[in-house]
Short mmCIF file of C-alpha atoms in Angstrom, two decimals:
data_model
loop_
_atom_site.label_atom_id
_atom_site.label_comp_id
_atom_site.label_asym_id
_atom_site.label_seq_id
_atom_site.Cartn_x
_atom_site.Cartn_y
_atom_site.Cartn_z
CA LYS A 1 142.46 102.07 113.17
CA ARG A 2 140.90 105.02 114.93
CA ARG A 3 141.49 105.18 118.63
CA PHE A 4 139.72 107.25 121.19
CA LEU A 5 142.12 108.95 123.13
CA ARG A 6 144.91 108.51 122.78
CA VAL A 7 151.09 109.42 126.39
CA VAL A 8 153.41 108.27 123.60
CA GLY A 9 157.01 109.55 123.56
CA GLY A 10 156.55 111.29 126.90
CA THR A 11 158.10 111.09 130.35
CA GLN A 12 156.90 110.40 133.86
CA ALA A 13 155.39 113.52 135.41
CA THR A 14 156.43 114.86 138.79
CA TYR A 15 154.02 114.59 141.68
CA GLY A 16 151.68 117.61 141.78
CA SER A 17 152.76 119.04 138.41
CA HIS A 18 149.24 118.68 136.95
CA PRO A 19 147.04 119.71 139.90
CA TRP A 20 143.95 120.14 137.70
CA LEU A 21 144.05 116.61 136.24
CA VAL A 22 141.56 113.93 137.34
CA SER A 23 141.23 110.22 136.69
CA ILE A 24 137.74 109.04 135.73
CA GLN A 25 137.30 105.38 136.66
CA ASN A 26 134.75 102.62 136.22
CA LYS A 27 134.69 100.16 139.09
CA GLY A 28 138.22 101.19 140.03
CA SER A 29 139.72 101.04 136.50
CA HIS A 30 140.93 104.23 134.81
CA PHE A 31 139.29 104.91 131.44
CA CYS A 32 139.40 108.70 130.90
CA GLY A 33 140.93 111.92 132.14
CA GLY A 34 139.42 115.30 132.90
CA ALA A 35 140.24 118.74 134.28
CA ILE A 36 138.99 120.61 137.36
CA LEU A 37 137.10 123.78 136.37
CA THR A 38 135.62 124.63 139.76
CA ASP A 39 135.17 122.84 143.07
CA ARG A 40 132.12 121.04 141.62
CA TRP A 41 132.69 120.77 137.85
CA ILE A 42 135.00 118.63 135.72
CA LEU A 43 135.67 119.21 132.00
CA THR A 44 136.09 116.06 129.89
CA ALA A 45 135.17 114.45 126.55
CA ALA A 46 131.67 113.35 125.58
CA HIS A 47 132.87 110.07 124.03
CA CYS A 48 134.07 108.95 127.48
CA PHE A 49 130.42 108.23 128.28
CA PRO A 50 128.98 105.75 125.75
CA SER A 51 126.12 105.13 128.15
CA LEU A 52 124.15 107.69 130.13
CA SER A 53 122.28 105.09 132.16
CA ASN A 54 122.11 105.42 135.93
CA VAL A 55 123.59 101.94 136.22
CA PHE A 56 126.75 102.98 134.36
CA LEU A 57 127.09 106.41 135.96
CA SER A 58 126.63 104.96 139.47
CA SER A 59 129.78 102.88 138.89
CA VAL A 60 131.86 105.90 137.78
CA THR A 61 134.17 107.63 140.24
CA VAL A 62 136.29 110.76 139.76
CA LEU A 63 139.67 110.91 141.52
CA VAL A 64 141.36 114.28 142.01
CA GLY A 65 144.93 114.59 143.30
CA GLU A 66 145.68 111.24 141.60
CA PHE A 67 149.25 110.34 140.56
CA ASP A 68 149.95 106.63 141.08
CA LEU A 69 146.96 104.42 140.28
CA ARG A 70 148.34 101.59 142.44
CA VAL A 71 148.26 103.47 145.74
CA GLU A 72 146.22 106.08 147.55
CA ASP A 73 148.10 109.34 147.01
CA LYS A 74 148.45 111.96 149.76
CA ASP A 75 146.16 114.49 148.06
CA GLU A 76 143.73 111.98 146.55
CA GLN A 77 139.99 112.60 146.86
CA VAL A 78 137.25 110.36 145.45
CA PHE A 79 133.90 111.61 144.14
CA THR A 80 130.84 110.17 142.48
CA VAL A 81 128.88 111.72 139.59
CA LYS A 82 125.92 113.90 140.51
CA SER A 83 125.05 114.90 136.93
CA LEU A 84 126.49 114.69 133.43
CA LEU A 85 126.05 117.31 130.66
CA ILE A 86 126.98 116.36 127.09
CA HIS A 87 126.89 118.84 124.21
CA GLU A 88 123.59 118.64 122.35
CA ASN A 89 125.36 118.49 118.96
CA TYR A 90 127.62 115.58 119.88
CA ASN A 91 126.96 112.53 117.72
CA HIS A 92 128.64 109.14 118.08
CA ALA A 93 128.64 108.92 114.28
CA CYS A 94 130.94 111.96 114.19
CA PRO A 95 132.85 111.61 117.47
CA MET A 96 135.39 114.33 116.74
CA ASN A 97 132.80 117.14 116.67
CA TYR A 98 131.44 118.76 119.86
CA ASP A 99 133.30 116.12 121.91
CA ILE A 100 132.82 117.88 125.22
CA ALA A 101 131.10 117.06 128.52
CA LEU A 102 130.76 118.52 131.99
CA VAL A 103 130.68 116.28 135.07
CA GLU A 104 129.12 117.63 138.25
CA LEU A 105 130.57 116.05 141.39
CA ASP A 106 128.54 114.92 144.39
CA ARG A 107 130.34 117.35 146.74
CA HIS A 108 132.96 120.11 146.77
CA VAL A 109 136.63 119.49 146.00
CA ALA A 110 139.07 120.54 148.75
CA MET A 111 141.61 122.69 146.91
CA GLY A 112 145.31 122.84 147.80
CA ALA A 113 148.81 123.20 146.35
CA ARG A 114 148.44 119.94 144.36
CA VAL A 115 144.69 120.16 143.70
CA ARG A 116 143.48 123.26 141.92
CA PRO A 117 141.43 124.28 138.84
CA ILE A 118 142.77 124.96 135.36
CA CYS A 119 142.17 128.38 133.79
CA LEU A 120 139.78 128.74 130.87
CA PRO A 121 140.99 130.85 127.94
CA LEU A 122 139.58 134.30 127.33
CA PRO A 123 137.55 134.60 124.12
CA ASP A 124 140.25 136.77 122.51
CA PHE A 125 143.22 134.69 123.74
CA LYS A 126 145.68 134.15 120.92
CA ILE A 127 148.48 131.60 120.88
CA PRO A 128 150.79 131.15 117.88
CA PRO A 129 151.07 127.82 116.01
CA SER A 130 153.91 125.50 117.16
CA THR A 131 153.52 126.74 120.74
CA LYS A 132 154.51 123.94 123.08
CA CYS A 133 151.63 122.59 125.07
CA VAL A 134 151.36 119.62 127.41
CA VAL A 135 149.09 116.59 127.64
CA ALA A 136 149.22 114.36 130.71
CA GLY A 137 147.42 111.16 131.56
CA TRP A 138 147.52 107.46 132.21
CA GLY A 139 147.06 106.53 128.54
CA LYS A 140 149.05 103.82 126.76
CA THR A 141 152.75 104.55 126.24
CA TRP A 142 152.64 102.94 122.78
CA GLU A 143 149.86 101.98 120.44
CA ARG A 144 149.42 98.39 121.64
CA GLY A 145 150.87 98.92 125.08
CA HIS A 146 149.44 98.83 128.56
CA ILE A 147 148.00 101.54 130.78
CA PRO A 148 150.82 102.89 132.99
CA ALA A 149 150.30 103.15 136.73
CA VAL A 150 152.06 106.49 137.18
CA LEU A 151 151.06 109.76 135.51
CA ARG A 152 152.98 110.64 132.34
CA GLU A 153 153.22 113.82 130.26
CA VAL A 154 154.20 114.75 126.71
CA HIS A 155 154.96 118.15 125.11
CA LEU A 156 153.15 118.75 121.82
CA GLY A 157 153.28 121.66 119.38
CA LEU A 158 150.04 123.13 118.06
CA VAL A 159 149.46 122.46 114.38
CA ASP A 160 148.74 125.36 112.03
CA GLN A 161 144.99 125.66 111.40
CA ALA A 162 145.45 125.28 107.63
CA LYS A 163 147.22 121.93 108.15
CA CYS A 164 144.64 120.91 110.71
CA LYS A 165 141.86 121.63 108.20
CA TYR A 166 143.71 119.53 105.59
CA VAL A 167 143.89 116.68 108.09
CA GLN A 168 140.14 117.03 108.69
CA LEU A 169 139.47 116.62 104.96
CA MET A 170 141.69 113.53 104.80
CA ILE A 171 139.95 112.04 107.81
CA LYS A 172 136.54 112.82 106.36
CA SER A 173 137.40 111.00 103.14
CA SER A 174 138.37 107.90 105.16
CA PHE A 175 134.95 107.68 106.81
CA PRO A 176 132.21 105.53 105.25
CA LYS A 177 129.96 107.63 103.03
CA GLN A 178 126.97 107.20 105.30
CA LYS A 179 128.94 108.83 108.14
CA GLN A 180 130.47 111.67 106.11
CA LYS A 181 127.20 113.61 106.22
CA PHE A 182 127.70 114.09 109.98
CA LEU A 183 131.06 115.80 109.48
CA ASN A 184 130.31 119.50 109.70
CA PRO A 185 132.83 121.59 107.73
CA ALA A 186 133.05 124.00 110.71
CA MET A 187 134.68 121.47 112.99
CA THR A 188 135.12 122.19 116.70
CA ILE A 189 138.65 120.80 116.87
CA LEU A 190 142.29 121.80 116.95
CA CYS A 191 145.35 119.64 116.21
CA ALA A 192 148.65 119.08 118.02
CA GLY A 193 151.65 116.83 117.47
CA ALA A 194 154.76 116.48 115.30
CA GLU A 195 154.29 115.47 111.64
CA GLY A 196 157.01 112.86 112.05
CA GLY A 197 155.15 111.23 114.90
CA GLY A 198 156.80 109.82 118.01
CA ARG A 199 154.85 111.92 120.52
CA ASP A 200 151.13 111.79 121.09
CA ALA A 201 148.33 111.01 123.47
CA CYS A 202 146.95 107.47 123.37
CA GLN A 203 144.09 105.32 124.63
CA GLY A 204 143.28 106.24 128.22
CA ASP A 205 144.21 109.91 127.84
CA SER A 206 140.76 110.79 126.47
CA GLY A 207 139.05 113.70 128.16
CA GLY A 208 142.25 115.07 129.65
CA PRO A 209 143.23 118.70 128.99
CA LEU A 210 145.67 120.06 126.42
CA VAL A 211 147.23 122.88 128.48
CA CYS A 212 149.46 125.71 127.26
CA GLN A 213 151.35 128.47 129.03
CA ALA A 214 149.57 131.83 128.95
CA GLY A 215 152.76 133.46 127.64
CA ALA A 216 156.53 133.10 127.51
CA GLY A 217 157.83 132.57 131.05
CA SER A 218 154.31 132.61 132.50
CA ASP A 219 153.48 130.27 135.39
CA ARG A 220 149.80 130.31 134.42
CA TRP A 221 148.40 127.43 132.37
CA ILE A 222 145.29 127.54 130.20
CA VAL A 223 143.22 124.66 128.85
CA LEU A 224 142.95 125.03 125.07
CA GLY A 225 141.82 121.52 124.15
CA ILE A 226 140.17 118.34 125.37
CA THR A 227 141.90 115.12 124.30
CA SER A 228 139.53 113.55 121.79
CA TRP A 229 140.93 110.99 119.35
CA GLY A 230 143.37 110.17 116.55
CA GLN A 231 144.41 107.56 114.02
CA GLY A 232 146.97 105.41 115.75
CA CYS A 233 149.26 106.69 118.49
CA GLY A 234 152.38 108.63 117.65
CA ARG A 235 152.35 107.66 113.95
CA SER A 236 153.73 110.02 111.32
CA TRP A 237 150.99 111.89 109.49
CA GLY A 238 152.59 114.68 107.43
CA MET A 239 152.42 114.89 103.65
CA LYS A 240 156.08 113.82 103.50
CA SER A 241 155.43 110.68 105.50
CA ASN A 242 156.60 107.53 103.69
CA ARG A 243 154.02 105.37 105.42
CA HIS A 244 151.40 103.60 103.37
CA PRO A 245 148.12 105.59 103.54
CA SER A 246 146.47 102.79 105.49
CA LYS A 247 149.20 103.03 108.15
CA LYS A 248 149.39 106.81 108.34
CA GLY A 249 148.32 108.36 111.55
CA SER A 250 146.95 111.78 112.40
CA PRO A 251 147.96 114.51 114.78
CA GLY A 252 146.27 114.48 118.13
CA ILE A 253 142.70 115.73 117.70
CA PHE A 254 141.46 117.94 120.53
CA THR A 255 138.15 119.67 121.14
CA ASP A 256 138.63 123.44 120.84
CA VAL A 257 137.74 124.79 124.30
CA LYS A 258 137.84 128.47 123.30
CA LEU A 259 135.25 127.83 120.57
CA LEU A 260 132.92 126.17 123.07
CA LEU A 261 133.33 128.66 125.93
CA PRO A 262 129.75 129.97 125.56
CA TRP A 263 128.39 126.43 125.97
CA ILE A 264 130.50 125.80 129.09
CA LYS A 265 129.35 129.07 130.65
CA GLN A 266 125.71 128.54 129.74
CA LYS A 267 125.48 124.98 131.06
CA MET A 268 127.16 125.71 134.35
CA ARG A 269 124.96 128.76 134.87
CA GLU A 270 121.78 126.84 134.04
CA ALA A 271 122.73 124.14 136.53
CA GLU A 272 123.47 126.81 139.13
CA GLN A 273 120.07 128.45 138.67
CA GLN A 274 118.15 125.17 138.65
CA GLN A 275 119.81 123.74 141.72
CA LEU A 276 120.19 127.04 143.59
CA SER A 277 123.82 126.20 144.20
CA THR A 278 126.86 128.17 143.19
CA SER A 279 128.98 126.76 140.38
CA GLY A 280 132.00 128.77 141.49
CA LEU A 281 132.23 130.30 138.02
CA CYS A 282 131.45 133.72 139.48
CA SER A 283 131.30 134.42 143.21
CA VAL A 284 128.99 137.44 142.82
CA THR A 285 125.67 137.83 141.02
CA ASP A 286 126.21 138.41 137.31
CA GLY A 287 124.13 137.91 134.16
CA PRO A 288 121.64 140.30 132.48
CA VAL A 289 121.11 143.67 134.17
CA SER A 290 117.49 144.82 133.97
CA ASP A 291 117.67 148.36 135.39
CA SER A 292 118.48 151.33 133.15
CA GLU A 293 121.06 152.47 135.71
CA GLY A 294 122.83 150.89 138.63
CA LEU A 295 126.09 149.61 140.13
CA ILE A 296 128.10 146.52 139.23
CA ARG A 297 130.76 145.45 141.69
CA ASN A 298 133.10 142.55 142.38
CA PRO A 299 133.62 141.63 145.19
CA ALA A 300 130.15 142.19 146.60
CA PHE A 301 131.43 143.95 149.72
CA PRO A 302 134.01 146.75 150.04
CA ASP A 303 137.45 146.19 151.57
CA THR A 304 137.52 142.54 150.54
CA TYR A 305 139.24 140.76 147.65
CA TYR A 306 137.68 139.13 144.60
CA ASP A 307 138.06 135.35 144.20
CA ASN A 308 140.58 133.59 141.98
CA ASN A 309 139.61 131.58 138.89
CA GLN A 310 136.50 133.65 138.18
CA LEU A 311 134.60 134.21 134.95
CA CYS A 312 131.83 136.78 135.42
CA LEU A 313 129.70 138.31 132.69
CA TRP A 314 127.20 141.16 132.94
CA SER A 315 125.04 142.33 130.02
CA ILE A 316 123.49 145.82 130.10
CA LYS A 317 120.61 146.92 127.89
CA ALA A 318 119.58 150.55 127.41
CA HIS A 319 116.37 151.96 125.95
CA PRO A 320 116.20 152.57 122.16
CA GLY A 321 117.84 155.83 121.14
CA HIS A 322 120.09 155.84 124.21
CA SER A 323 123.84 155.38 124.67
CA ILE A 324 125.44 153.60 127.63
CA LEU A 325 127.88 155.40 129.95
CA LEU A 326 130.13 153.51 132.39
CA GLU A 327 131.88 155.36 135.25
CA PHE A 328 134.21 153.71 137.78
CA ASP A 329 134.08 154.41 141.52
CA HIS A 330 137.22 152.42 142.25
CA PHE A 331 139.43 149.84 140.54
CA ASP A 332 142.07 147.39 141.83
CA VAL A 333 142.76 144.35 139.64
CA GLU A 334 146.05 142.42 139.43
CA ASN A 335 148.33 144.31 137.06
CA SER A 336 150.32 142.71 134.23
CA SER A 337 151.49 143.58 130.73
CA TYR A 338 148.55 143.37 128.32
CA CYS A 339 146.34 142.42 131.32
CA GLN A 340 147.07 138.76 130.61
CA PHE A 341 146.20 137.48 134.11
CA ASP A 342 143.20 139.28 135.66
CA ARG A 343 141.19 141.73 133.56
CA LEU A 344 137.89 143.49 132.97
CA THR A 345 136.87 143.69 129.31
CA VAL A 346 134.17 146.10 128.12
CA SER A 347 132.47 145.28 124.81
CA GLY A 348 129.70 146.80 122.75
CA SER A 349 126.58 145.36 121.17
CA LYS A 350 128.42 143.00 118.79
CA ASN A 351 130.86 141.74 121.44
CA ARG A 352 133.57 143.94 119.94
CA PRO A 353 136.03 144.88 122.72
CA VAL A 354 136.24 148.57 123.54
CA ALA A 355 138.66 148.50 126.47
CA ILE A 356 140.60 146.04 128.62
CA PHE A 357 141.45 147.17 132.16
CA CYS A 358 143.76 145.97 134.93
CA GLY A 359 145.99 147.60 137.57
CA LYS A 360 145.14 150.13 140.27
CA LEU A 361 144.49 153.30 138.25
CA ARG A 362 140.82 154.17 138.01
CA PRO A 363 139.87 153.73 134.32
CA ALA A 364 138.48 156.46 132.13
CA ARG A 365 134.73 156.54 131.73
CA VAL A 366 133.45 154.54 128.76
CA LEU A 367 130.78 155.86 126.39
CA LEU A 368 129.16 153.29 124.10
CA GLN A 369 127.81 155.82 121.65
CA ASN A 370 124.44 154.94 120.07
CA SER A 371 124.79 151.41 121.44
CA GLN A 372 121.96 149.96 123.50
CA ASN A 373 123.96 146.93 124.65
CA ALA A 374 127.13 146.51 126.68
CA VAL A 375 128.93 143.44 128.00
CA LEU A 376 131.35 143.43 130.94
CA LEU A 377 133.52 140.30 131.25
CA PHE A 378 135.71 139.85 134.32
CA SER A 379 138.20 137.02 134.57
CA SER A 380 140.83 136.14 137.18
CA ASP A 381 143.55 133.48 137.22
CA ILE A 382 144.49 131.10 140.03
CA ASN A 383 146.63 133.42 142.16
CA ARG A 384 146.86 137.01 143.34
CA ALA A 385 143.76 139.15 143.70
CA GLY A 386 142.90 142.80 144.23
CA ARG A 387 140.07 144.70 145.83
CA GLY A 388 138.14 144.58 142.59
CA PHE A 389 136.00 147.27 141.06
CA ALA A 390 132.74 149.16 141.21
CA VAL A 391 131.31 150.61 138.00
CA ARG A 392 128.15 152.69 137.60
CA TYR A 393 126.14 152.33 134.41
CA ARG A 394 123.33 154.44 132.98
CA GLY A 395 121.61 155.13 129.72
CA ILE A 396 121.90 158.66 128.32
CA LYS A 397 119.84 160.20 125.55
CA GLY A 398 121.02 162.71 122.99
CA SER A 399 124.50 163.82 121.98
CA PHE A 400 127.43 163.61 124.35
CA PRO A 401 130.20 166.07 123.38
CA PRO A 402 133.78 164.73 123.40
CA ALA A 403 135.31 165.11 126.85
CA CYS A 404 138.74 164.46 128.29
CA GLY A 405 139.03 161.26 130.33
CA THR A 406 136.63 159.29 128.11
CA ILE A 407 136.85 156.20 125.90
CA VAL A 408 134.24 156.41 123.14
CA LEU A 409 132.92 153.56 121.00
CA VAL A 410 132.10 154.71 117.45
CA GLU A 411 130.30 152.49 114.93
CA ASP A 412 128.97 155.17 112.57
CA GLN A 413 130.45 157.36 109.83
CA ILE A 414 130.57 160.61 111.78
CA SER A 415 132.85 163.60 112.36
CA LEU A 416 135.30 163.59 115.24
CA TYR A 417 136.90 166.59 116.91
CA THR A 418 138.89 167.48 119.99
CA PRO A 419 137.16 168.92 123.10
CA ASN A 420 136.21 172.62 122.75
CA TYR A 421 137.00 172.65 118.99
CA PRO A 422 137.48 175.12 117.31
CA GLN A 423 138.60 176.68 120.59
CA SER A 424 141.80 175.38 122.19
CA TYR A 425 141.72 171.97 123.84
CA SER A 426 142.70 171.84 127.52
CA ASN A 427 145.97 170.77 129.12
CA ASP A 428 146.48 167.24 130.47
CA CYS A 429 143.72 165.82 128.30
CA ALA A 430 143.37 162.18 127.23
CA LEU A 431 140.58 161.08 124.91
CA ARG A 432 140.25 157.81 123.03
CA TRP A 433 137.95 156.75 120.20
CA VAL A 434 137.52 153.04 119.38
CA ILE A 435 136.09 152.88 115.85
CA TYR A 436 134.61 149.77 114.25
CA SER A 437 133.50 149.49 110.64
CA PRO A 438 131.13 146.75 109.42
CA PRO A 439 132.84 143.37 108.81
CA GLY A 440 134.77 143.34 105.55
CA HIS A 441 135.27 147.13 105.56
CA LEU A 442 138.19 149.38 106.50
CA VAL A 443 138.11 152.69 108.39
CA LYS A 444 139.28 155.80 106.54
CA LEU A 445 140.10 158.91 108.57
CA THR A 446 140.13 162.20 106.60
CA PHE A 447 141.18 165.44 108.30
CA ALA A 448 139.42 168.76 107.63
CA ASP A 449 141.55 170.72 110.09
CA PHE A 450 144.60 169.87 112.20
CA ASP A 451 146.53 172.01 114.71
CA LEU A 452 148.36 170.34 117.61
CA GLU A 453 151.46 171.52 119.48
CA GLU A 454 154.47 170.58 117.37
CA SER A 455 157.41 168.76 118.97
CA GLU A 456 160.15 166.33 118.01
CA ARG A 457 158.67 162.84 117.69
CA CYS A 458 155.35 164.34 118.90
CA LEU A 459 156.37 163.86 122.54
CA HIS A 460 154.06 166.57 123.92
CA ASP A 461 150.59 166.80 122.31
CA SER A 462 149.74 164.09 119.78
CA LEU A 463 147.14 161.99 118.03
CA THR A 464 148.18 158.33 117.83
CA VAL A 465 146.37 156.08 115.35
CA LEU A 466 146.37 152.37 116.28
CA GLY A 467 145.14 149.17 114.70
CA ASP A 468 144.08 147.44 117.93
CA ILE A 469 142.88 148.27 121.44
CA GLU A 470 145.99 146.76 123.07
CA GLY A 471 148.24 149.33 121.35
CA ASN A 472 150.48 146.80 119.60
CA LYS A 473 149.76 147.97 116.04
CA GLU A 474 150.79 151.58 115.56
CA ILE A 475 149.64 153.16 112.28
CA ALA A 476 150.67 156.82 112.74
CA VAL A 477 151.64 159.44 115.34
CA LEU A 478 150.59 162.96 114.36
CA CYS A 479 151.23 166.51 115.62
CA GLY A 480 151.98 170.00 114.24
CA GLY A 481 149.98 172.44 112.14
CA SER A 482 149.80 170.72 108.72
CA ILE A 483 146.75 168.69 107.67
CA PRO A 484 147.90 165.04 107.43
CA PRO A 485 146.93 162.83 104.49
CA PRO A 486 144.04 160.40 105.02
CA VAL A 487 144.79 157.41 107.28
CA LEU A 488 143.52 153.89 106.53
CA SER A 489 143.07 151.10 109.08
CA PHE A 490 144.59 147.63 108.77
CA SER A 491 141.26 145.93 109.44
CA SER A 492 137.77 146.81 110.66
CA ILE A 493 139.10 148.55 113.80
CA MET A 494 140.88 151.88 114.24
CA VAL A 495 141.76 153.43 117.61
CA LEU A 496 142.51 157.16 118.00
CA HIS A 497 144.31 158.27 121.14
CA PHE A 498 144.58 162.03 121.74
CA THR A 499 146.79 163.37 124.55
CA SER A 500 148.00 166.82 125.61
CA ASP A 501 150.63 167.75 128.18
CA SER A 502 150.55 170.50 130.80
CA ARG A 503 151.89 173.37 128.67
CA ILE A 504 150.93 174.68 125.22
CA THR A 505 147.52 174.07 123.67
CA ARG A 506 146.22 174.56 120.13
CA ARG A 507 142.98 174.47 118.17
CA GLY A 508 142.95 170.69 117.82
CA PHE A 509 141.52 168.77 114.89
CA SER A 510 138.36 167.92 113.02
CA ALA A 511 138.11 164.73 110.93
CA GLY A 512 135.53 162.60 109.18
CA LEU A 513 135.10 158.81 109.18
CA THR A 514 134.15 156.72 106.17
CA PHE A 515 133.89 152.93 105.89
CA ILE A 516 135.26 151.51 102.64
#
């Protein structure tokens, strides 16, 4: 029997340990969970709302700061529903797909230590399979059990996407043929739970968030999924399960939040524009930039701090035949390894990241060569903030010779060379090329000339070839006077990072790019 979620095998949570969790109730009875996104918006599941009538919605209340359903908790606040947004592609005939909804509250939530929003994942956030995540709620503690009064939680491991896809196929085959046509092969779900069963979400947990730590030892939690549904509660479901097929369960099925980030952003922004009220998603004006040059800043005023839990996006468009140049006036964003907390990401026309910035050092200027579009995405977590940034943008026409202190986006098969080539490059130079080939192609770098200061392990002047913008995938480190053999990328991206120290300089290098 399929059950809309669906905490089995869990433990009682501690008071305030899930400050983003809400209880959605109908005439005082809990029926679904949800997560605080901003002080006006709640993220939940579409199937929690079988009726969109004003009669039904007028009886729905949203309780934040809830812990014990039997009493009024210290931090409890009660809200009614101002509006409800359900994904346009959600279909009751295929309830596992696009099972996402946004609830707008009638007034602002008062935030505190035990009431605060959950972080949304960044589009490029990666988390390995089997990572332990947490689901909390007031769902049944066993398949035919009762709704508990006190909040419970259960730790679940993410299921490998290949296994999750296999489960999707098995589930699809169990649907009546007339419903199978609604099951899109590109499902918007992810799976979590042990193959042997014993731990799961259950009826009453629907709509609540599947949250995971942002990294090992991190105190920041990110919502990756929305509790959607499953077959049974806590049943074994793996291929080795000895259950009869009719009694087999499934892992917990969750709506993939990262996949539906654009929809979340779009809907909240549309509501903000229509109602002339701030959604809290971004505290400054963002969106498309119409001028060919100008200034983007966050916060809006100098000598103040940007807000926490922000997601701001600016899109810049230049005239045909122009490139876009970004230059920073100042920069102060919470620093962390790999910029995993607060960050500013710069991308080109195809949303391919060119640079990710955090910390207090003013970034290098960014040249999006022969690209008429740029996207700036700023995100902040729930604590610590800096004085933000101010970046000037402008369109430039014609060639822009390589210059120290620049990050250059390259998407064409061109020649690259060090500044001043064939004359000597300067001391204390740093220049970075981010090269993207078309999808399905690799980048091949072939040197025509090469002359950098030689040193042991290339500690002085060097050209480092990387396979990603974060610098985790090193392909080669080159120096000296011999022409290196051609270098091939791992995928469709290659990053070249040239640096020189304060002493000896040489002629530099000249190289050609081909996409194969």
